[in-house]
mmCIF file of C-alpha atoms in Angstrom:
data_model
loop_
_atom_site.group_PDB
_atom_site.id
_atom_site.type_symbol
_atom_site.label_atom_id
_atom_site.label_comp_id
_atom_site.label_asym_id
_atom_site.label_seq_id
_atom_site.Cartn_x
_atom_site.Cartn_y
_atom_site.Cartn_z
ATOM 1 C CA MET T 1 -16.671 -65.211 32.282
ATOM 2 C CA VAL T 2 -14.953 -66.543 35.397
ATOM 3 C CA ASP T 3 -16.459 -67.501 38.626
ATOM 4 C CA LYS T 4 -17.178 -64.871 41.428
ATOM 5 C CA GLU T 5 -14.388 -66.161 43.701
ATOM 6 C CA THR T 6 -11.718 -65.640 40.981
ATOM 7 C CA LEU T 7 -12.997 -62.202 40.083
ATOM 8 C CA GLU T 8 -12.856 -61.219 43.776
ATOM 9 C CA LYS T 9 -9.177 -62.469 43.957
ATOM 10 C CA VAL T 10 -8.356 -60.383 40.884
ATOM 11 C CA ARG T 11 -9.961 -57.421 42.309
ATOM 12 C CA GLU T 12 -7.863 -57.775 45.507
ATOM 13 C CA VAL T 13 -4.640 -58.063 43.536
ATOM 14 C CA PHE T 14 -5.432 -54.994 41.348
ATOM 15 C CA CYS T 15 -6.562 -52.810 44.223
ATOM 16 C CA GLY T 16 -2.807 -52.368 44.451
ATOM 17 C CA ASP T 17 -2.945 -50.181 41.342
ATOM 18 C CA HIS T 18 -3.467 -47.202 43.635
ATOM 19 C CA PHE T 19 -3.475 -44.415 40.953
ATOM 20 C CA ALA T 20 -6.308 -46.025 38.932
ATOM 21 C CA THR T 21 -8.255 -47.352 41.850
ATOM 22 C CA GLU T 22 -8.041 -44.104 43.834
ATOM 23 C CA MET T 23 -9.270 -42.316 40.744
ATOM 24 C CA GLY T 24 -12.379 -44.714 40.862
ATOM 25 C CA ALA T 25 -11.466 -47.549 38.396
ATOM 26 C CA VAL T 26 -12.981 -50.952 39.237
ATOM 27 C CA VAL T 27 -12.776 -54.421 37.770
ATOM 28 C CA ASP T 28 -16.255 -55.522 36.559
ATOM 29 C CA GLU T 29 -15.531 -58.656 34.522
ATOM 30 C CA ILE T 30 -12.598 -60.845 33.407
ATOM 31 C CA ASP T 31 -12.292 -63.666 30.920
ATOM 32 C CA ASP T 32 -9.376 -65.187 28.850
ATOM 33 C CA HIS T 33 -7.137 -62.214 27.985
ATOM 34 C CA TYR T 34 -10.023 -59.874 28.580
ATOM 35 C CA ALA T 35 -11.222 -57.361 31.123
ATOM 36 C CA LYS T 36 -14.064 -54.913 31.533
ATOM 37 C CA CYS T 37 -13.417 -51.988 33.911
ATOM 38 C CA SER T 38 -15.481 -48.991 34.671
ATOM 39 C CA LEU T 39 -15.317 -45.623 36.538
ATOM 40 C CA GLU T 40 -17.831 -43.280 37.894
ATOM 41 C CA LEU T 41 -17.197 -39.775 36.712
ATOM 42 C CA ASN T 42 -17.298 -36.784 39.038
ATOM 43 C CA ASP T 43 -15.967 -33.210 39.393
ATOM 44 C CA HIS T 44 -12.410 -34.291 40.181
ATOM 45 C CA HIS T 45 -12.132 -35.936 36.762
ATOM 46 C CA LYS T 46 -12.865 -32.640 34.945
ATOM 47 C CA ASN T 47 -10.451 -30.119 33.438
ATOM 48 C CA ALA T 48 -10.590 -26.316 33.712
ATOM 49 C CA VAL T 49 -13.268 -25.965 31.042
ATOM 50 C CA GLY T 50 -15.518 -28.644 32.388
ATOM 51 C CA GLY T 51 -14.683 -31.678 30.180
ATOM 52 C CA ILE T 52 -13.204 -34.854 31.283
ATOM 53 C CA MET T 53 -9.355 -34.947 31.378
ATOM 54 C CA GLY T 54 -7.856 -37.113 28.688
ATOM 55 C CA GLY T 55 -5.767 -38.656 31.408
ATOM 56 C CA VAL T 56 -8.884 -40.225 32.957
ATOM 57 C CA TYR T 57 -9.719 -42.121 29.807
ATOM 58 C CA PHE T 58 -6.077 -43.210 29.477
ATOM 59 C CA THR T 59 -5.809 -44.336 33.086
ATOM 60 C CA LEU T 60 -8.972 -46.450 32.788
ATOM 61 C CA ALA T 61 -7.664 -47.959 29.421
ATOM 62 C CA ASP T 62 -4.227 -48.683 30.987
ATOM 63 C CA PHE T 63 -5.958 -50.346 33.987
ATOM 64 C CA ALA T 64 -8.149 -52.514 31.845
ATOM 65 C CA PHE T 65 -5.074 -53.459 29.676
ATOM 66 C CA ALA T 66 -3.153 -54.287 32.887
ATOM 67 C CA VAL T 67 -5.929 -56.539 34.264
ATOM 68 C CA ALA T 68 -6.537 -58.299 30.885
ATOM 69 C CA SER T 69 -2.945 -58.961 30.266
ATOM 70 C CA ASN T 70 -1.812 -59.919 33.760
ATOM 71 C CA TRP T 71 -4.712 -61.531 35.745
ATOM 72 C CA GLN T 72 -3.927 -65.059 34.441
ATOM 73 C CA LYS T 73 -0.178 -64.727 34.549
ATOM 74 C CA ALA T 74 1.626 -61.658 35.798
ATOM 75 C CA GLY T 75 4.636 -60.142 33.895
ATOM 76 C CA VAL T 76 3.252 -57.945 31.174
ATOM 77 C CA VAL T 77 4.237 -54.299 31.316
ATOM 78 C CA GLY T 78 3.196 -51.514 28.992
ATOM 79 C CA LEU T 79 5.425 -50.837 25.927
ATOM 80 C CA ASN T 80 3.444 -48.388 23.884
ATOM 81 C CA CYS T 81 -0.047 -46.995 24.035
ATOM 82 C CA ASP T 82 -1.790 -45.003 21.364
ATOM 83 C CA ALA T 83 -5.100 -43.171 22.566
ATOM 84 C CA SER T 84 -7.758 -41.545 20.484
ATOM 85 C CA PHE T 85 -10.285 -39.441 22.259
ATOM 86 C CA ILE T 86 -13.272 -39.731 20.040
ATOM 87 C CA GLY T 87 -16.397 -38.709 22.001
ATOM 88 C CA VAL T 88 -17.960 -37.201 25.067
ATOM 89 C CA PRO T 89 -19.762 -39.397 27.502
ATOM 90 C CA LYS T 90 -23.565 -38.933 27.965
ATOM 91 C CA THR T 91 -23.538 -40.814 31.272
ATOM 92 C CA GLN T 92 -21.625 -40.623 34.490
ATOM 93 C CA ARG T 93 -20.098 -43.978 34.179
ATOM 94 C CA ILE T 94 -17.562 -45.038 31.524
ATOM 95 C CA ILE T 95 -16.749 -48.629 30.577
ATOM 96 C CA ALA T 96 -13.440 -49.859 29.216
ATOM 97 C CA GLU T 97 -13.142 -53.241 27.560
ATOM 98 C CA ALA T 98 -9.649 -54.670 26.810
ATOM 99 C CA LYS T 99 -9.423 -57.455 24.283
ATOM 100 C CA LEU T 100 -6.327 -59.381 23.104
ATOM 101 C CA ILE T 101 -5.506 -58.850 19.472
ATOM 102 C CA LYS T 102 -2.125 -60.601 19.206
ATOM 103 C CA ASP T 103 -0.217 -62.706 21.715
ATOM 104 C CA GLY T 104 3.376 -63.181 20.698
ATOM 105 C CA ARG T 105 6.270 -64.752 22.538
ATOM 106 C CA SER T 106 7.347 -61.476 24.203
ATOM 107 C CA ILE T 107 5.008 -58.813 22.719
ATOM 108 C CA CYS T 108 1.159 -58.662 23.054
ATOM 109 C CA CYS T 109 -1.323 -56.164 21.629
ATOM 110 C CA TYR T 110 -4.685 -55.200 23.133
ATOM 111 C CA ASN T 111 -7.476 -53.027 21.814
ATOM 112 C CA VAL T 112 -9.283 -51.062 24.689
ATOM 113 C CA ASP T 113 -12.567 -49.486 23.738
ATOM 114 C CA ILE T 114 -14.160 -47.005 26.152
ATOM 115 C CA ARG T 115 -17.864 -46.288 25.876
ATOM 116 C CA ASP T 116 -20.457 -44.623 28.019
ATOM 117 C CA GLU T 117 -23.352 -46.628 29.442
ATOM 118 C CA LEU T 118 -25.412 -45.945 26.341
ATOM 119 C CA GLY T 119 -22.766 -47.534 24.201
ATOM 120 C CA ASN T 120 -21.421 -44.224 22.751
ATOM 121 C CA PRO T 121 -17.652 -44.418 21.942
ATOM 122 C CA VAL T 122 -15.540 -42.151 23.999
ATOM 123 C CA ALA T 123 -11.960 -43.308 23.408
ATOM 124 C CA ALA T 124 -10.169 -46.011 21.484
ATOM 125 C CA VAL T 125 -6.806 -47.132 22.814
ATOM 126 C CA GLN T 126 -4.256 -49.759 21.517
ATOM 127 C CA CYS T 127 -1.844 -51.040 24.109
ATOM 128 C CA MET T 128 1.357 -52.977 23.273
ATOM 129 C CA GLY T 129 2.760 -54.992 26.118
ATOM 130 C CA PHE T 130 6.136 -56.630 26.795
ATOM 131 C CA ARG T 131 6.150 -59.941 28.664
ATOM 132 C CA LYS T 132 9.014 -59.844 31.323
ATOM 133 C CA ALA T 133 8.364 -63.340 32.543
#
């Protein structure tokens, strides 16, 4: 894990991701091609039948992917994401961990696992990115 000063700088940069951060997403940890981000669930994350909107999970995964793939060197944009919603959180906080799987010359691939605070799986997302720079 990186030092607190670097983490704070990364948080400042990614507070510019207004959609994710205004929804409540925060950067908790970063490391080499890795990010852990979380979100506190509340009523505005729910759908009409009381469950959590799939877009909440997807947005948190996309945010974690963006942080993991760009905090060291900016320039990666999303190319394709595949999300599987596989569980229901048992806690009010969900946590996304983005980990690099493959880093090619222009294409990268990350797996993002979303779990609740008890470790129960909630969503599995694979994100492909294109390196512009």
